[in-house]
Amino acid sequence: MRALDAARLAFALMLLGPTVHAAEPAHDIKGLYLMTDYPAVTVRPGTTTNVSLRLQDYGLAPERYGLSVAGVPSGWAATLLGGGQPVGAAMPAPDGSVALQLRLDVPAGSDLSAHTLTVRAEGQGTTAELPIVVSLAKELPAKLTVKSSLPSLRGSPKSNFDYTLSIKNDSGRNLVTSFAAEAPANFETSFTEAYGTQELSSIPIDAGQSKDIKLKVRPPSTVDAGHFPVKVTVKAEDASASTELALDVVGEPQLQISGRDGLLSARAVAGKQSSIPVVVTNTGTAPAENIALAGTAPNGWKVTFEPATIDRLVPGKDSEVQALLTPSEKSLAGDYQTTIRATSKGENASGQFRITVGTSTVWGVAGAGVIGVALLLMLGAVARFGRR
């Protein structure tokens, strides 16, 4: 029974054998090859270009191959590099490859015709050649692009508007780019590093690379609400690029405090409550909500307000409240300072009021009575003793 099972397994393996071999790709390439991804390149006179090469061994025994370049125009320099160093020979392993580079130094005055250079690897009976067509072209003009990730921002007149700008050098050479911003009158603008505070007016950018910078725009505190455009222009040599930005300034309340008819003075009596009219005005560009009133007076004084809160005050309007002020009974006659404040969601205003305090009229009448009695006593004494 076991012999029968073994026979069946052997027969199955015989059937599968041809299928497994058929799935493996046939490897019929053999020899030495010089290869490159780009056998035709374009360079500019006065520049240096590197062309990547590979010396590939397919099924050959290890051997030393001498390297050379033929067809190099007069005045050009063609150097074969391996591992970053000039090399004159290479030895790839069987079914392996060696990475090489062909460095071309083309003088600035070269004519713009095309040239064919031939890279050669030669061993004992085995040779590989690779023709490379090198075309010359005039220097392309500089090209720049500038973009902003968030081209439109919103804030109050007290806000700083920060834009991140990405500048790309699409040229074939390194450039030093300068930049400027056109903003409405009295708007402050400054450029800084993307991750720093150092102000900039220009920045170097390598060919094909991009760099980020920041533009800070600060509007004047007195600006009205509205939509304001800002234009950024980037320049380098004969190239320029620009982008349009915008900032939306929303309204903001601005409070002022004064007395009725603009007076910042009042009179009060020691120990008695006096009502002082206080006018709160919104000179801003947005309504002020829930304006709370408070006061600071000399020690022992009392200050309250009627009403204590103004629910809403639209721009350009004012509202009058009464400051109920009670000086201390021990206050001497004279002038005192009282500060009155109004606060609404971060916006606040204050005013200094001069309060002239006088003594109570009761004490004035009592004083007059004392003086009158003293005069009567004096007159009586004069009349009595005058007869003697």
CSV table of C-alpha atoms in Angstrom, one decimal:
chain,number,residue,atom,x,y,z
A,1,MET,CA,0.0,0.0,0.0
A,2,ARG,CA,2.8,2.3,0.9
A,3,ALA,CA,4.6,1.5,-2.4
A,4,LEU,CA,1.5,2.4,-4.3
A,5,ASP,CA,1.2,5.8,-2.6
A,6,ALA,CA,4.9,6.5,-3.4
A,7,ALA,CA,4.4,5.7,-7.0
A,8,ARG,CA,1.4,8.0,-7.3
A,9,LEU,CA,3.4,10.9,-5.7
A,10,ALA,CA,6.3,10.3,-8.1
A,11,PHE,CA,4.0,10.4,-11.1
A,12,ALA,CA,2.4,13.7,-9.9
A,13,LEU,CA,5.9,15.3,-9.5
A,14,MET,CA,6.8,14.3,-13.0
A,15,LEU,CA,3.7,16.0,-14.3
A,16,LEU,CA,4.4,19.2,-12.4
A,17,GLY,CA,8.1,19.4,-13.4
A,18,PRO,CA,7.6,20.8,-16.9
A,19,THR,CA,5.2,23.4,-15.6
A,20,VAL,CA,7.6,24.8,-13.0
A,21,HIS,CA,10.4,25.0,-15.5
A,22,ALA,CA,8.1,26.8,-18.0
A,23,ALA,CA,7.2,29.5,-15.4
A,24,GLU,CA,10.9,30.5,-15.0
A,25,PRO,CA,11.9,33.2,-17.5
A,26,ALA,CA,14.5,32.2,-20.0
A,27,HIS,CA,17.8,34.0,-19.4
A,28,ASP,CA,19.4,34.1,-22.9
A,29,ILE,CA,21.2,37.5,-22.5
A,30,LYS,CA,25.0,37.1,-22.1
A,31,GLY,CA,27.8,39.6,-22.5
A,32,LEU,CA,29.0,43.0,-21.4
A,33,TYR,CA,26.8,46.1,-21.8
A,34,LEU,CA,27.2,49.9,-21.1
A,35,MET,CA,23.8,51.4,-20.3
A,36,THR,CA,22.2,54.7,-19.3
A,37,ASP,CA,18.7,55.9,-18.7
A,38,TYR,CA,19.3,59.0,-20.8
A,39,PRO,CA,21.5,58.4,-23.9
A,40,ALA,CA,20.7,61.9,-25.3
A,41,VAL,CA,21.1,65.0,-23.0
A,42,THR,CA,21.0,68.8,-23.4
A,43,VAL,CA,23.4,71.1,-21.6
A,44,ARG,CA,24.2,74.8,-21.5
A,45,PRO,CA,27.6,76.1,-22.5
A,46,GLY,CA,29.6,77.1,-19.4
A,47,THR,CA,28.1,74.5,-17.1
A,48,THR,CA,29.0,71.0,-15.8
A,49,THR,CA,26.7,68.0,-16.3
A,50,ASN,CA,26.9,64.4,-15.0
A,51,VAL,CA,25.4,61.5,-16.9
A,52,SER,CA,24.8,58.3,-15.0
A,53,LEU,CA,26.1,55.1,-16.5
A,54,ARG,CA,26.1,51.3,-15.6
A,55,LEU,CA,28.6,48.7,-16.7
A,56,GLN,CA,26.6,45.5,-16.7
A,57,ASP,CA,27.9,41.9,-16.7
A,58,TYR,CA,25.6,39.1,-17.9
A,59,GLY,CA,27.0,35.6,-17.3
A,60,LEU,CA,30.7,36.5,-17.8
A,61,ALA,CA,33.6,35.7,-15.6
A,62,PRO,CA,35.1,38.6,-13.6
A,63,GLU,CA,37.4,40.7,-15.7
A,64,ARG,CA,39.1,44.1,-15.7
A,65,TYR,CA,37.7,46.5,-18.3
A,66,GLY,CA,39.5,49.6,-19.3
A,67,LEU,CA,37.3,52.7,-19.7
A,68,SER,CA,37.6,55.6,-22.2
A,69,VAL,CA,35.6,58.3,-23.9
A,70,ALA,CA,35.9,59.1,-27.6
A,71,GLY,CA,34.6,62.0,-29.8
A,72,VAL,CA,35.2,64.6,-27.1
A,73,PRO,CA,35.1,68.1,-28.8
A,74,SER,CA,38.1,70.4,-28.5
A,75,GLY,CA,38.0,72.4,-25.3
A,76,TRP,CA,35.6,70.0,-23.5
A,77,ALA,CA,36.6,67.9,-20.6
A,78,ALA,CA,35.0,64.4,-20.3
A,79,THR,CA,35.8,62.5,-17.1
A,80,LEU,CA,34.6,59.0,-16.0
A,81,LEU,CA,33.8,58.8,-12.3
A,82,GLY,CA,33.3,55.9,-10.0
A,83,GLY,CA,32.4,56.4,-6.4
A,84,GLY,CA,32.9,60.1,-6.9
A,85,GLN,CA,36.5,59.7,-8.1
A,86,PRO,CA,38.0,59.6,-11.6
A,87,VAL,CA,38.4,56.0,-12.7
A,88,GLY,CA,40.1,54.3,-15.7
A,89,ALA,CA,38.8,50.8,-15.3
A,90,ALA,CA,36.0,48.8,-13.7
A,91,MET,CA,35.3,45.1,-12.8
A,92,PRO,CA,31.7,44.1,-12.4
A,93,ALA,CA,30.8,40.8,-10.7
A,94,PRO,CA,29.1,38.1,-12.7
A,95,ASP,CA,25.5,39.1,-13.4
A,96,GLY,CA,26.4,42.4,-11.5
A,97,SER,CA,26.9,46.0,-12.5
A,98,VAL,CA,29.2,48.9,-11.6
A,99,ALA,CA,27.7,52.5,-11.3
A,100,LEU,CA,29.7,55.1,-13.3
A,101,GLN,CA,29.2,58.8,-14.2
A,102,LEU,CA,30.3,60.7,-17.2
A,103,ARG,CA,31.2,64.3,-16.2
A,104,LEU,CA,31.1,66.9,-19.0
A,105,ASP,CA,32.6,70.3,-18.6
A,106,VAL,CA,31.5,72.4,-21.5
A,107,PRO,CA,33.2,75.8,-22.1
A,108,ALA,CA,31.1,78.9,-22.4
A,109,GLY,CA,32.1,79.7,-25.9
A,110,SER,CA,31.0,76.3,-27.4
A,111,ASP,CA,28.9,76.3,-30.6
A,112,LEU,CA,25.4,75.0,-30.3
A,113,SER,CA,25.7,72.0,-32.6
A,114,ALA,CA,25.1,68.5,-31.3
A,115,HIS,CA,28.0,66.1,-30.5
A,116,THR,CA,28.2,62.3,-30.1
A,117,LEU,CA,30.5,61.0,-27.4
A,118,THR,CA,31.2,57.3,-27.2
A,119,VAL,CA,32.0,55.6,-23.8
A,120,ARG,CA,34.0,52.4,-24.3
A,121,ALA,CA,34.7,49.5,-21.9
A,122,GLU,CA,37.3,47.1,-23.3
A,123,GLY,CA,38.6,43.8,-21.8
A,124,GLN,CA,40.3,40.7,-23.2
A,125,GLY,CA,38.2,39.9,-26.1
A,126,THR,CA,35.1,41.6,-24.8
A,127,THR,CA,34.1,45.2,-25.6
A,128,ALA,CA,31.0,47.4,-24.9
A,129,GLU,CA,30.3,50.8,-26.3
A,130,LEU,CA,27.6,53.4,-25.5
A,131,PRO,CA,27.1,56.5,-27.8
A,132,ILE,CA,25.7,59.6,-25.9
A,133,VAL,CA,24.3,62.5,-27.9
A,134,VAL,CA,25.0,65.9,-26.3
A,135,SER,CA,23.1,68.9,-27.6
A,136,LEU,CA,23.9,72.4,-26.5
A,137,ALA,CA,21.2,75.0,-25.8
A,138,LYS,CA,21.2,78.7,-24.8
A,139,GLU,CA,20.6,79.5,-21.2
A,140,LEU,CA,16.9,79.5,-20.4
A,141,PRO,CA,15.5,82.6,-18.8
A,142,ALA,CA,14.9,82.6,-15.0
A,143,LYS,CA,11.4,81.5,-14.0
A,144,LEU,CA,9.7,82.0,-10.6
A,145,THR,CA,6.4,81.1,-9.0
A,146,VAL,CA,4.9,82.3,-5.7
A,147,LYS,CA,1.9,80.9,-3.9
A,148,SER,CA,0.2,81.3,-0.6
A,149,SER,CA,-1.5,78.5,1.3
A,150,LEU,CA,-4.1,80.9,2.8
A,151,PRO,CA,-4.4,83.9,0.5
A,152,SER,CA,-7.4,85.5,2.4
A,153,LEU,CA,-7.4,86.2,6.2
A,154,ARG,CA,-10.0,87.8,8.5
A,155,GLY,CA,-9.4,89.7,11.7
A,156,SER,CA,-9.9,93.0,13.7
A,157,PRO,CA,-7.9,96.2,13.3
A,158,LYS,CA,-5.7,95.0,16.2
A,159,SER,CA,-4.8,91.7,14.5
A,160,ASN,CA,-1.6,90.7,12.8
A,161,PHE,CA,-2.3,89.0,9.4
A,162,ASP,CA,0.4,86.4,8.8
A,163,TYR,CA,0.7,84.8,5.3
A,164,THR,CA,3.0,81.8,4.4
A,165,LEU,CA,4.4,82.2,0.9
A,166,SER,CA,6.2,79.5,-1.1
A,167,ILE,CA,8.6,80.7,-3.7
A,168,LYS,CA,9.9,78.2,-6.3
A,169,ASN,CA,12.9,78.6,-8.6
A,170,ASP,CA,11.8,76.9,-11.8
A,171,SER,CA,15.1,77.9,-13.5
A,172,GLY,CA,18.1,75.8,-14.3
A,173,ARG,CA,20.4,77.9,-12.1
A,174,ASN,CA,20.5,79.3,-8.6
A,175,LEU,CA,18.9,82.6,-8.0
A,176,VAL,CA,18.7,85.3,-5.4
A,177,THR,CA,15.1,86.4,-5.1
A,178,SER,CA,13.9,89.7,-3.7
A,179,PHE,CA,10.3,90.5,-2.7
A,180,ALA,CA,8.0,93.4,-1.9
A,181,ALA,CA,4.4,93.9,-0.9
A,182,GLU,CA,1.9,96.6,-2.1
A,183,ALA,CA,-0.6,97.3,0.7
A,184,PRO,CA,-3.1,100.2,1.3
A,185,ALA,CA,-1.8,103.4,2.9
A,186,ASN,CA,-0.6,103.2,6.5
A,187,PHE,CA,-0.6,99.3,6.5
A,188,GLU,CA,2.7,97.9,7.8
A,189,THR,CA,4.3,95.0,6.0
A,190,SER,CA,7.4,92.9,6.7
A,191,PHE,CA,8.9,89.6,5.5
A,192,THR,CA,10.5,87.1,7.8
A,193,GLU,CA,11.9,83.6,7.7
A,194,ALA,CA,9.3,80.8,7.7
A,195,TYR,CA,10.4,79.6,11.2
A,196,GLY,CA,12.1,82.7,12.6
A,197,THR,CA,11.8,86.4,13.3
A,198,GLN,CA,14.6,87.8,11.2
A,199,GLU,CA,13.3,90.3,8.7
A,200,LEU,CA,14.2,89.7,5.1
A,201,SER,CA,14.3,91.5,1.8
A,202,SER,CA,15.8,88.7,-0.4
A,203,ILE,CA,16.7,85.0,-0.2
A,204,PRO,CA,18.8,82.6,-2.2
A,205,ILE,CA,17.0,79.6,-3.8
A,206,ASP,CA,18.7,76.7,-5.6
A,207,ALA,CA,17.7,75.6,-9.1
A,208,GLY,CA,14.5,73.6,-9.0
A,209,GLN,CA,14.0,74.2,-5.3
A,210,SER,CA,11.5,76.2,-3.3
A,211,LYS,CA,11.6,78.1,0.1
A,212,ASP,CA,8.9,79.4,2.4
A,213,ILE,CA,8.8,82.9,3.9
A,214,LYS,CA,6.2,84.8,6.0
A,215,LEU,CA,4.5,88.1,5.2
A,216,LYS,CA,3.1,90.0,8.2
A,217,VAL,CA,0.5,92.7,7.5
A,218,ARG,CA,-0.6,95.0,10.3
A,219,PRO,CA,-3.4,97.5,9.5
A,220,PRO,CA,-3.7,100.9,11.3
A,221,SER,CA,-5.8,100.8,14.5
A,222,THR,CA,-8.1,103.4,13.1
A,223,VAL,CA,-8.9,101.5,9.9
A,224,ASP,CA,-12.6,101.0,9.1
A,225,ALA,CA,-14.0,97.5,8.5
A,226,GLY,CA,-13.6,96.4,4.9
A,227,HIS,CA,-11.9,94.2,2.3
A,228,PHE,CA,-8.2,95.2,1.6
A,229,PRO,CA,-6.0,93.7,-1.2
A,230,VAL,CA,-2.3,93.1,-0.8
A,231,LYS,CA,0.0,92.2,-3.8
A,232,VAL,CA,3.3,90.4,-3.3
A,233,THR,CA,5.9,90.6,-6.1
A,234,VAL,CA,9.0,88.3,-6.3
A,235,LYS,CA,11.9,89.2,-8.6
A,236,ALA,CA,15.2,87.6,-9.7
A,237,GLU,CA,17.3,88.9,-12.6
A,238,ASP,CA,14.9,89.1,-15.6
A,239,ALA,CA,12.1,87.0,-13.9
A,240,SER,CA,9.2,88.1,-11.7
A,241,ALA,CA,6.1,86.5,-10.2
A,242,SER,CA,3.3,87.9,-8.1
A,243,THR,CA,0.3,86.7,-6.1
A,244,GLU,CA,-2.8,88.5,-4.8
A,245,LEU,CA,-3.6,88.4,-1.1
A,246,ALA,CA,-6.5,89.9,0.9
A,247,LEU,CA,-7.4,90.7,4.4
A,248,ASP,CA,-10.9,91.3,5.7
A,249,VAL,CA,-11.0,93.7,8.6
A,250,VAL,CA,-14.1,93.3,10.7
A,251,GLY,CA,-15.6,96.1,12.8
A,252,GLU,CA,-14.6,96.7,16.4
A,253,PRO,CA,-16.2,98.8,19.1
A,254,GLN,CA,-14.3,101.7,20.6
A,255,LEU,CA,-15.6,103.3,23.8
A,256,GLN,CA,-15.1,106.8,25.3
A,257,ILE,CA,-16.3,108.2,28.6
A,258,SER,CA,-17.1,111.8,29.4
A,259,GLY,CA,-19.5,113.9,31.5
A,260,ARG,CA,-22.6,115.6,30.2
A,261,ASP,CA,-21.7,118.3,27.8
A,262,GLY,CA,-18.1,117.0,27.9
A,263,LEU,CA,-17.5,118.1,31.5
A,264,LEU,CA,-15.3,115.9,33.6
A,265,SER,CA,-16.0,117.6,37.0
A,266,ALA,CA,-18.8,117.5,39.5
A,267,ARG,CA,-19.7,118.5,43.1
A,268,ALA,CA,-20.5,116.4,46.0
A,269,VAL,CA,-21.2,116.7,49.7
A,270,ALA,CA,-19.4,114.7,52.4
A,271,GLY,CA,-21.5,111.8,53.6
A,272,LYS,CA,-24.3,112.4,51.0
A,273,GLN,CA,-25.0,110.6,47.8
A,274,SER,CA,-24.7,112.7,44.6
A,275,SER,CA,-25.8,111.7,41.1
A,276,ILE,CA,-23.2,112.5,38.4
A,277,PRO,CA,-24.2,112.0,34.7
A,278,VAL,CA,-21.7,109.9,32.8
A,279,VAL,CA,-21.9,109.6,28.9
A,280,VAL,CA,-20.5,106.4,27.2
A,281,THR,CA,-19.9,106.8,23.5
A,282,ASN,CA,-19.1,104.1,20.9
A,283,THR,CA,-16.8,105.7,18.3
A,284,GLY,CA,-15.9,102.3,16.7
A,285,THR,CA,-17.2,100.4,13.7
A,286,ALA,CA,-19.1,97.6,15.5
A,287,PRO,CA,-21.7,97.5,18.3
A,288,ALA,CA,-20.5,97.1,21.9
A,289,GLU,CA,-22.4,94.5,23.9
A,290,ASN,CA,-22.9,94.3,27.6
A,291,ILE,CA,-20.9,97.3,28.7
A,292,ALA,CA,-20.1,97.0,32.4
A,293,LEU,CA,-19.5,100.2,34.4
A,294,ALA,CA,-17.2,100.4,37.4
A,295,GLY,CA,-15.5,103.2,39.4
A,296,THR,CA,-12.5,103.7,41.6
A,297,ALA,CA,-12.8,106.5,44.3
A,298,PRO,CA,-10.8,107.6,47.4
A,299,ASN,CA,-10.8,105.3,50.4
A,300,GLY,CA,-14.2,105.2,52.2
A,301,TRP,CA,-16.2,106.5,49.2
A,302,LYS,CA,-19.0,104.5,47.5
A,303,VAL,CA,-19.6,104.4,43.8
A,304,THR,CA,-22.5,102.6,42.0
A,305,PHE,CA,-24.2,103.1,38.7
A,306,GLU,CA,-27.7,103.3,37.5
A,307,PRO,CA,-27.9,101.3,35.3
A,308,ALA,CA,-24.8,99.2,36.0
A,309,THR,CA,-24.7,97.7,32.5
A,310,ILE,CA,-25.5,99.0,29.0
A,311,ASP,CA,-26.9,96.1,26.9
A,312,ARG,CA,-26.0,97.4,23.5
A,313,LEU,CA,-24.4,100.5,22.0
A,314,VAL,CA,-24.2,100.8,18.2
A,315,PRO,CA,-21.4,102.8,16.5
A,316,GLY,CA,-21.7,106.5,16.6
A,317,LYS,CA,-24.2,106.5,19.5
A,318,ASP,CA,-23.9,107.3,23.2
A,319,SER,CA,-25.8,106.4,26.3
A,320,GLU,CA,-26.0,108.3,29.6
A,321,VAL,CA,-25.9,106.6,33.0
A,322,GLN,CA,-25.8,108.0,36.5
A,323,ALA,CA,-22.8,107.5,38.8
A,324,LEU,CA,-24.1,107.5,42.3
A,325,LEU,CA,-21.2,108.8,44.3
A,326,THR,CA,-21.1,109.1,48.1
A,327,PRO,CA,-18.0,110.7,49.7
A,328,SER,CA,-16.9,109.6,53.1
A,329,GLU,CA,-18.3,111.5,56.0
A,330,LYS,CA,-14.8,112.3,57.1
A,331,SER,CA,-13.9,113.8,53.7
A,332,LEU,CA,-12.5,117.3,54.0
A,333,ALA,CA,-13.5,120.0,51.7
A,334,GLY,CA,-11.4,120.0,48.5
A,335,ASP,CA,-10.9,118.4,45.1
A,336,TYR,CA,-10.7,114.6,44.6
A,337,GLN,CA,-10.1,112.3,41.6
A,338,THR,CA,-12.5,109.5,40.7
A,339,THR,CA,-11.9,107.0,37.8
A,340,ILE,CA,-14.9,105.6,35.9
A,341,ARG,CA,-14.4,102.7,33.5
A,342,ALA,CA,-16.5,101.0,30.9
A,343,THR,CA,-15.6,97.5,29.6
A,344,SER,CA,-17.1,95.4,26.8
A,345,LYS,CA,-15.5,92.1,25.5
A,346,GLY,CA,-11.9,93.3,25.7
A,347,GLU,CA,-12.6,96.9,24.7
A,348,ASN,CA,-12.4,99.3,27.6
A,349,ALA,CA,-12.3,103.0,28.3
A,350,SER,CA,-11.8,105.2,31.4
A,351,GLY,CA,-12.2,108.8,32.4
A,352,GLN,CA,-10.9,110.9,35.3
A,353,PHE,CA,-13.5,113.0,37.0
A,354,ARG,CA,-12.6,115.8,39.4
A,355,ILE,CA,-15.0,115.8,42.4
A,356,THR,CA,-15.2,119.0,44.5
A,357,VAL,CA,-16.4,118.0,48.0
A,358,GLY,CA,-18.0,120.6,50.3
A,359,THR,CA,-19.2,120.1,53.9
A,360,SER,CA,-22.8,119.6,54.8
A,361,THR,CA,-25.2,122.7,55.0
A,362,VAL,CA,-26.3,121.6,58.4
A,363,TRP,CA,-22.8,122.1,59.7
A,364,GLY,CA,-22.7,125.4,57.9
A,365,VAL,CA,-25.9,126.6,59.6
A,366,ALA,CA,-24.6,125.4,63.0
A,367,GLY,CA,-21.4,127.2,62.4
A,368,ALA,CA,-23.3,130.4,61.5
A,369,GLY,CA,-25.3,130.0,64.6
A,370,VAL,CA,-22.3,129.7,66.8
A,371,ILE,CA,-20.8,132.8,65.2
A,372,GLY,CA,-24.0,134.7,65.7
A,373,VAL,CA,-24.2,133.8,69.4
A,374,ALA,CA,-20.6,134.8,69.9
A,375,LEU,CA,-21.3,138.2,68.3
A,376,LEU,CA,-24.3,138.8,70.6
A,377,LEU,CA,-22.3,138.0,73.7
A,378,MET,CA,-19.6,140.3,72.5
A,379,LEU,CA,-22.0,143.1,71.9
A,380,GLY,CA,-23.6,142.6,75.3
A,381,ALA,CA,-20.3,142.7,77.0
A,382,VAL,CA,-19.3,145.9,75.2
A,383,ALA,CA,-22.6,147.6,76.2
A,384,ARG,CA,-22.3,146.5,79.9
A,385,PHE,CA,-18.8,147.4,80.5
A,386,GLY,CA,-18.9,150.5,78.2
A,387,ARG,CA,-21.2,152.3,80.7
A,388,ARG,CA,-18.6,152.0,83.4
